Amino acid sequence: MKKTAGLGKGLGALISGVSAGAEKTRALETSVQGGEDDVFSYAQPAIDGGVLMVDIRKVEPNPTQPRQYFNEEALDELAESMQNFGIVQPLLVTAEGDRFTIIAGERRYRAARKAQIAEIPVIVKDYTEMEILQVALIENIQRQDLTSIEEAMCYKRLMDDFFFSPDDVAGKLGKRKHAVISALHLLELGLRARELASEGKITASHAKVLLNVEDDELQAACAERIAESGLSVRESEAFVAAMLKSAAKKAESSALDEPSREEKTASENVRKAYRAAEAELKGVLGSQVHIVPGKKKSKIEIEYYSGEELERLLAIFRKIS
């Protein structure tokens, strides 16, 4: 696969040479004319040092965006800052016709929409579909504000989609191989623990502690307690160890209370004997019969549905007696 130069060197390396590509950017200027609508007022596109101002309605998020969780409160704060100071850093996009797809900068895009900004600054780069995904993954990781689960998912997608090894991922991103492998283990968490990690309510270190809990329900309960109480990693280790010890004691006690295999077999043989006796009585009486065993006394129930049927049963008993 074609490798994109400078992918491991940060966003600055990705957008270098913008001025040299200004002619291509100007060619796009006439394709981004917008109309009036109820929310956005639209101004004429302009180019400033290779940066293209485009109608925000013509920009759309990258469907392969690795980031899934966006903190709404943080977006509100960014939107307020944009209303006061504008968008300081352009978005990195790719163009198809008069539409633009975000490669890097979806958080800024979402905040701009909240701020009802009509035009946003973009830098257009010509990447293949696979390069777009690769750049988006690496750019998000390098920002260092992904949640632990999102970062782990980025590593996994680099490995799945581009056949990277953990060594490749570590080398490309300047990470330690051990850190990459540890992050990938987080994807083994149960659903609830992964949700809390995705929301940033538990850290990667907390998540690694939770991996010691194999039972999903117990793991979820531990994760929720850690998140709600704001436990430190050391406190979480002690808490999880105590929960595991308690669960082990309950399991041991439950095992002691369970009947032995011989007792289970004997009990099953008794049930079979009762069923056989019920079937034999049903054959003799011609009615449904139930034997209800008890510790001190048991009973036999015979069903009948009319006076005539009762007389029939009584006649059978008279003959027997």
Tab-separated table of N, CA and C in Angstrom, residues 233-313:
chain	number	residue	atom	x	y	z
A	233	VAL	N	-6.216	4.650	41.107
A	233	VAL	CA	-5.850	3.326	40.601
A	233	VAL	C	-5.514	2.392	41.758
A	234	ARG	N	-4.760	2.889	42.733
A	234	ARG	CA	-4.402	2.044	43.885
A	234	ARG	C	-5.639	1.668	44.685
A	235	GLU	N	-6.537	2.605	44.888
A	235	GLU	CA	-7.792	2.305	45.595
A	235	GLU	C	-8.627	1.304	44.801
A	236	SER	N	-8.593	1.441	43.474
A	236	SER	CA	-9.337	0.514	42.615
A	236	SER	C	-8.779	-0.896	42.719
A	237	GLU	N	-7.461	-1.007	42.782
A	237	GLU	CA	-6.833	-2.322	42.919
A	237	GLU	C	-7.281	-3.006	44.205
A	238	ALA	N	-7.291	-2.246	45.305
A	238	ALA	CA	-7.716	-2.801	46.587
A	238	ALA	C	-9.194	-3.170	46.559
A	239	PHE	N	-10.007	-2.303	45.950
A	239	PHE	CA	-11.442	-2.560	45.880
A	239	PHE	C	-11.746	-3.799	45.047
A	240	VAL	N	-11.116	-3.912	43.878
A	240	VAL	CA	-11.340	-5.069	43.001
A	240	VAL	C	-10.870	-6.355	43.676
A	241	ALA	N	-9.729	-6.295	44.366
A	241	ALA	CA	-9.228	-7.478	45.075
A	241	ALA	C	-10.219	-7.929	46.139
A	242	ALA	N	-10.804	-6.964	46.870
A	242	ALA	CA	-11.789	-7.296	47.899
A	242	ALA	C	-13.050	-7.904	47.282
A	243	MET	N	-13.488	-7.353	46.143
A	243	MET	CA	-14.677	-7.876	45.471
A	243	MET	C	-14.449	-9.295	44.954
A	244	LEU	N	-13.259	-9.538	44.413
A	244	LEU	CA	-12.940	-10.875	43.928
A	244	LEU	C	-12.882	-11.875	45.071
A	245	LYS	N	-12.324	-11.460	46.203
A	245	LYS	CA	-12.245	-12.338	47.376
A	245	LYS	C	-13.641	-12.671	47.890
A	246	SER	N	-14.504	-11.661	47.933
A	246	SER	CA	-15.880	-11.867	48.391
A	246	SER	C	-16.633	-12.807	47.446
A	247	ALA	N	-16.434	-12.610	46.140
A	247	ALA	CA	-17.109	-13.464	45.157
A	247	ALA	C	-16.624	-14.905	45.264
A	248	ALA	N	-15.326	-15.086	45.523
A	248	ALA	CA	-14.771	-16.433	45.657
A	248	ALA	C	-15.368	-17.139	46.873
A	249	LYS	N	-15.524	-16.402	47.984
A	249	LYS	CA	-16.123	-16.996	49.193
A	249	LYS	C	-17.567	-17.415	48.950
A	250	LYS	N	-18.322	-16.568	48.232
A	250	LYS	CA	-19.715	-16.909	47.930
A	250	LYS	C	-19.794	-18.149	47.057
A	251	ALA	N	-18.898	-18.219	46.081
A	251	ALA	CA	-18.884	-19.385	45.196
A	251	ALA	C	-18.534	-20.651	45.967
A	252	GLU	N	-17.579	-20.541	46.914
A	252	GLU	CA	-17.178	-21.698	47.721
A	252	GLU	C	-18.317	-22.147	48.616
A	253	SER	N	-19.007	-21.182	49.229
A	253	SER	CA	-20.138	-21.503	50.096
A	253	SER	C	-21.270	-22.142	49.312
A	254	SER	N	-21.509	-21.628	48.119
A	254	SER	CA	-22.557	-22.186	47.264
A	254	SER	C	-22.224	-23.611	46.853
A	255	ALA	N	-20.932	-23.868	46.603
A	255	ALA	CA	-20.509	-25.213	46.210
A	255	ALA	C	-20.711	-26.207	47.347
A	256	LEU	N	-20.476	-25.749	48.605
A	256	LEU	CA	-20.654	-26.626	49.759
A	256	LEU	C	-22.123	-26.961	49.979
A	257	ASP	N	-22.984	-25.997	49.666
A	257	ASP	CA	-24.425	-26.206	49.851
A	257	ASP	C	-25.027	-27.099	48.777
A	258	GLU	N	-24.373	-27.225	47.659
A	258	GLU	CA	-24.924	-28.033	46.566
A	258	GLU	C	-24.876	-29.517	46.909
A	259	PRO	N	-25.896	-30.280	46.541
A	259	PRO	CA	-25.876	-31.730	46.796
A	259	PRO	C	-24.801	-32.412	45.962
A	260	SER	N	-24.317	-33.548	46.475
A	260	SER	CA	-23.295	-34.307	45.764
A	260	SER	C	-23.891	-34.962	44.533
A	261	ARG	N	-23.026	-35.503	43.694
A	261	ARG	CA	-23.494	-36.188	42.486
A	261	ARG	C	-24.359	-37.388	42.854
A	262	GLU	N	-23.970	-38.105	43.930
A	262	GLU	CA	-24.750	-39.273	44.363
A	262	GLU	C	-26.130	-38.855	44.845
A	263	GLU	N	-26.154	-37.718	45.579
A	263	GLU	CA	-27.450	-37.229	46.078
A	263	GLU	C	-28.340	-36.796	44.923
A	264	LYS	N	-27.744	-36.142	43.919
A	264	LYS	CA	-28.525	-35.733	42.752
A	264	LYS	C	-29.087	-36.948	42.016
A	265	THR	N	-28.257	-37.993	41.891
A	265	THR	CA	-28.698	-39.207	41.193
A	265	THR	C	-29.842	-39.874	41.942
A	266	ALA	N	-29.703	-39.955	43.289
A	266	ALA	CA	-30.759	-40.578	44.099
A	266	ALA	C	-32.056	-39.791	43.988
A	267	SER	N	-31.944	-38.465	44.011
A	267	SER	CA	-33.132	-37.620	43.910
A	267	SER	C	-33.813	-37.793	42.558
A	268	GLU	N	-33.029	-37.906	41.507
A	268	GLU	CA	-33.591	-38.104	40.180
A	268	GLU	C	-34.295	-39.461	40.086
A	269	ASN	N	-33.732	-40.495	40.714
A	269	ASN	CA	-34.356	-41.826	40.703
A	269	ASN	C	-35.697	-41.806	41.427
A	270	VAL	N	-35.783	-41.035	42.532
A	270	VAL	CA	-37.042	-40.914	43.264
A	270	VAL	C	-38.102	-40.247	42.390
A	271	ARG	N	-37.704	-39.168	41.697
A	271	ARG	CA	-38.660	-38.479	40.804
A	271	ARG	C	-39.164	-39.414	39.711
A	272	LYS	N	-38.272	-40.220	39.152
A	272	LYS	CA	-38.688	-41.174	38.116
A	272	LYS	C	-39.660	-42.201	38.670
A	273	ALA	N	-39.425	-42.645	39.924
A	273	ALA	CA	-40.325	-43.629	40.543
A	273	ALA	C	-41.716	-43.044	40.737
A	274	TYR	N	-41.785	-41.778	41.162
A	274	TYR	CA	-43.080	-41.122	41.332
A	274	TYR	C	-43.808	-41.005	39.993
A	275	ARG	N	-43.078	-40.617	38.941
A	275	ARG	CA	-43.712	-40.491	37.626
A	275	ARG	C	-44.254	-41.849	37.150
A	276	ALA	N	-43.499	-42.884	37.407
A	276	ALA	CA	-43.947	-44.225	36.997
A	276	ALA	C	-45.199	-44.630	37.765
A	277	ALA	N	-45.245	-44.297	39.059
A	277	ALA	CA	-46.427	-44.622	39.875
A	277	ALA	C	-47.636	-43.834	39.396
A	278	GLU	N	-47.430	-42.570	39.041
A	278	GLU	CA	-48.536	-41.763	38.511
A	278	GLU	C	-49.090	-42.375	37.235
A	279	ALA	N	-48.181	-42.825	36.354
A	279	ALA	CA	-48.623	-43.424	35.097
A	279	ALA	C	-49.406	-44.709	35.350
A	280	GLU	N	-48.974	-45.502	36.327
A	280	GLU	CA	-49.667	-46.762	36.623
A	280	GLU	C	-51.053	-46.502	37.179
A	281	LEU	N	-51.176	-45.533	38.093
A	281	LEU	CA	-52.485	-45.198	38.658
A	281	LEU	C	-53.422	-44.626	37.593
A	282	LYS	N	-52.869	-43.834	36.675
A	282	LYS	CA	-53.678	-43.279	35.591
A	282	LYS	C	-54.237	-44.405	34.734
A	283	GLY	N	-53.435	-45.454	34.516
A	283	GLY	CA	-53.906	-46.584	33.725
A	283	GLY	C	-55.024	-47.340	34.414
A	284	VAL	N	-54.952	-47.427	35.740
A	284	VAL	CA	-55.975	-48.153	36.494
A	284	VAL	C	-57.268	-47.342	36.604
A	285	LEU	N	-57.124	-46.031	36.899
A	285	LEU	CA	-58.291	-45.203	37.179
A	285	LEU	C	-58.862	-44.514	35.943
A	286	GLY	N	-58.045	-44.347	34.900
A	286	GLY	CA	-58.531	-43.655	33.709
A	286	GLY	C	-58.649	-42.158	33.907
A	287	SER	N	-57.983	-41.598	34.905
A	287	SER	CA	-58.002	-40.163	35.188
A	287	SER	C	-56.575	-39.696	35.466
A	288	GLN	N	-56.394	-38.391	35.328
A	288	GLN	CA	-55.072	-37.816	35.592
A	288	GLN	C	-54.772	-37.907	37.086
A	289	VAL	N	-53.553	-38.375	37.439
A	289	VAL	CA	-53.170	-38.562	38.842
A	289	VAL	C	-51.852	-37.843	39.105
A	290	HIS	N	-51.770	-37.174	40.265
A	290	HIS	CA	-50.545	-36.501	40.675
A	290	HIS	C	-50.152	-36.985	42.066
A	291	ILE	N	-48.900	-37.373	42.229
A	291	ILE	CA	-48.378	-37.733	43.536
A	291	ILE	C	-47.551	-36.549	44.039
A	292	VAL	N	-47.925	-36.031	45.207
A	292	VAL	CA	-47.241	-34.866	45.783
A	292	VAL	C	-46.500	-35.326	47.027
A	293	PRO	N	-45.179	-35.556	46.911
A	293	PRO	CA	-44.417	-36.025	48.079
A	293	PRO	C	-44.151	-34.886	49.064
A	294	GLY	N	-44.003	-35.240	50.341
A	294	GLY	CA	-43.672	-34.267	51.377
A	294	GLY	C	-42.741	-34.887	52.394
A	295	LYS	N	-42.179	-34.055	53.273
A	295	LYS	CA	-41.243	-34.572	54.262
A	295	LYS	C	-41.948	-35.444	55.303
A	296	LYS	N	-43.116	-34.999	55.781
A	296	LYS	CA	-43.836	-35.764	56.805
A	296	LYS	C	-45.025	-36.523	56.243
A	297	LYS	N	-45.669	-35.925	55.275
A	297	LYS	CA	-46.797	-36.608	54.645
A	297	LYS	C	-46.847	-36.257	53.171
A	298	SER	N	-47.411	-37.182	52.411
A	298	SER	CA	-47.557	-36.992	50.976
A	298	SER	C	-49.020	-37.193	50.610
A	299	LYS	N	-49.363	-36.842	49.374
A	299	LYS	CA	-50.761	-37.008	48.975
A	299	LYS	C	-50.848	-37.390	47.512
A	300	ILE	N	-51.988	-38.028	47.176
A	300	ILE	CA	-52.280	-38.394	45.792
A	300	ILE	C	-53.497	-37.595	45.358
A	301	GLU	N	-53.365	-36.874	44.262
A	301	GLU	CA	-54.463	-36.062	43.724
A	301	GLU	C	-55.007	-36.734	42.470
A	302	ILE	N	-56.361	-36.916	42.420
A	302	ILE	CA	-57.025	-37.531	41.269
A	302	ILE	C	-57.983	-36.500	40.684
A	303	GLU	N	-57.861	-36.249	39.425
A	303	GLU	CA	-58.699	-35.241	38.777
A	303	GLU	C	-59.989	-35.876	38.258
A	304	TYR	N	-61.123	-35.159	38.428
A	304	TYR	CA	-62.372	-35.543	37.779
A	304	TYR	C	-63.137	-34.271	37.456
A	305	TYR	N	-64.037	-34.328	36.494
A	305	TYR	CA	-64.666	-33.115	35.974
A	305	TYR	C	-66.196	-33.156	35.977
A	306	SER	N	-66.789	-34.229	36.529
A	306	SER	CA	-68.255	-34.292	36.587
A	306	SER	C	-68.683	-35.292	37.663
A	307	GLY	N	-69.975	-35.220	38.020
A	307	GLY	CA	-70.498	-36.155	39.002
A	307	GLY	C	-70.439	-37.588	38.505
A	308	GLU	N	-70.711	-37.767	37.217
A	308	GLU	CA	-70.670	-39.106	36.652
A	308	GLU	C	-69.269	-39.703	36.735
A	309	GLU	N	-68.236	-38.834	36.497
A	309	GLU	CA	-66.873	-39.331	36.550
A	309	GLU	C	-66.492	-39.698	37.986
A	310	LEU	N	-67.020	-38.928	38.956
A	310	LEU	CA	-66.759	-39.254	40.358
A	310	LEU	C	-67.382	-40.598	40.712
A	311	GLU	N	-68.612	-40.845	40.246
A	311	GLU	CA	-69.271	-42.136	40.502
A	311	GLU	C	-68.467	-43.272	39.891
A	312	ARG	N	-67.886	-43.039	38.718
A	312	ARG	CA	-67.082	-44.075	38.068
A	312	ARG	C	-65.864	-44.419	38.905
A	313	LEU	N	-65.208	-43.377	39.420
A	313	LEU	CA	-64.025	-43.599	40.258
A	313	LEU	C	-64.392	-44.333	41.543
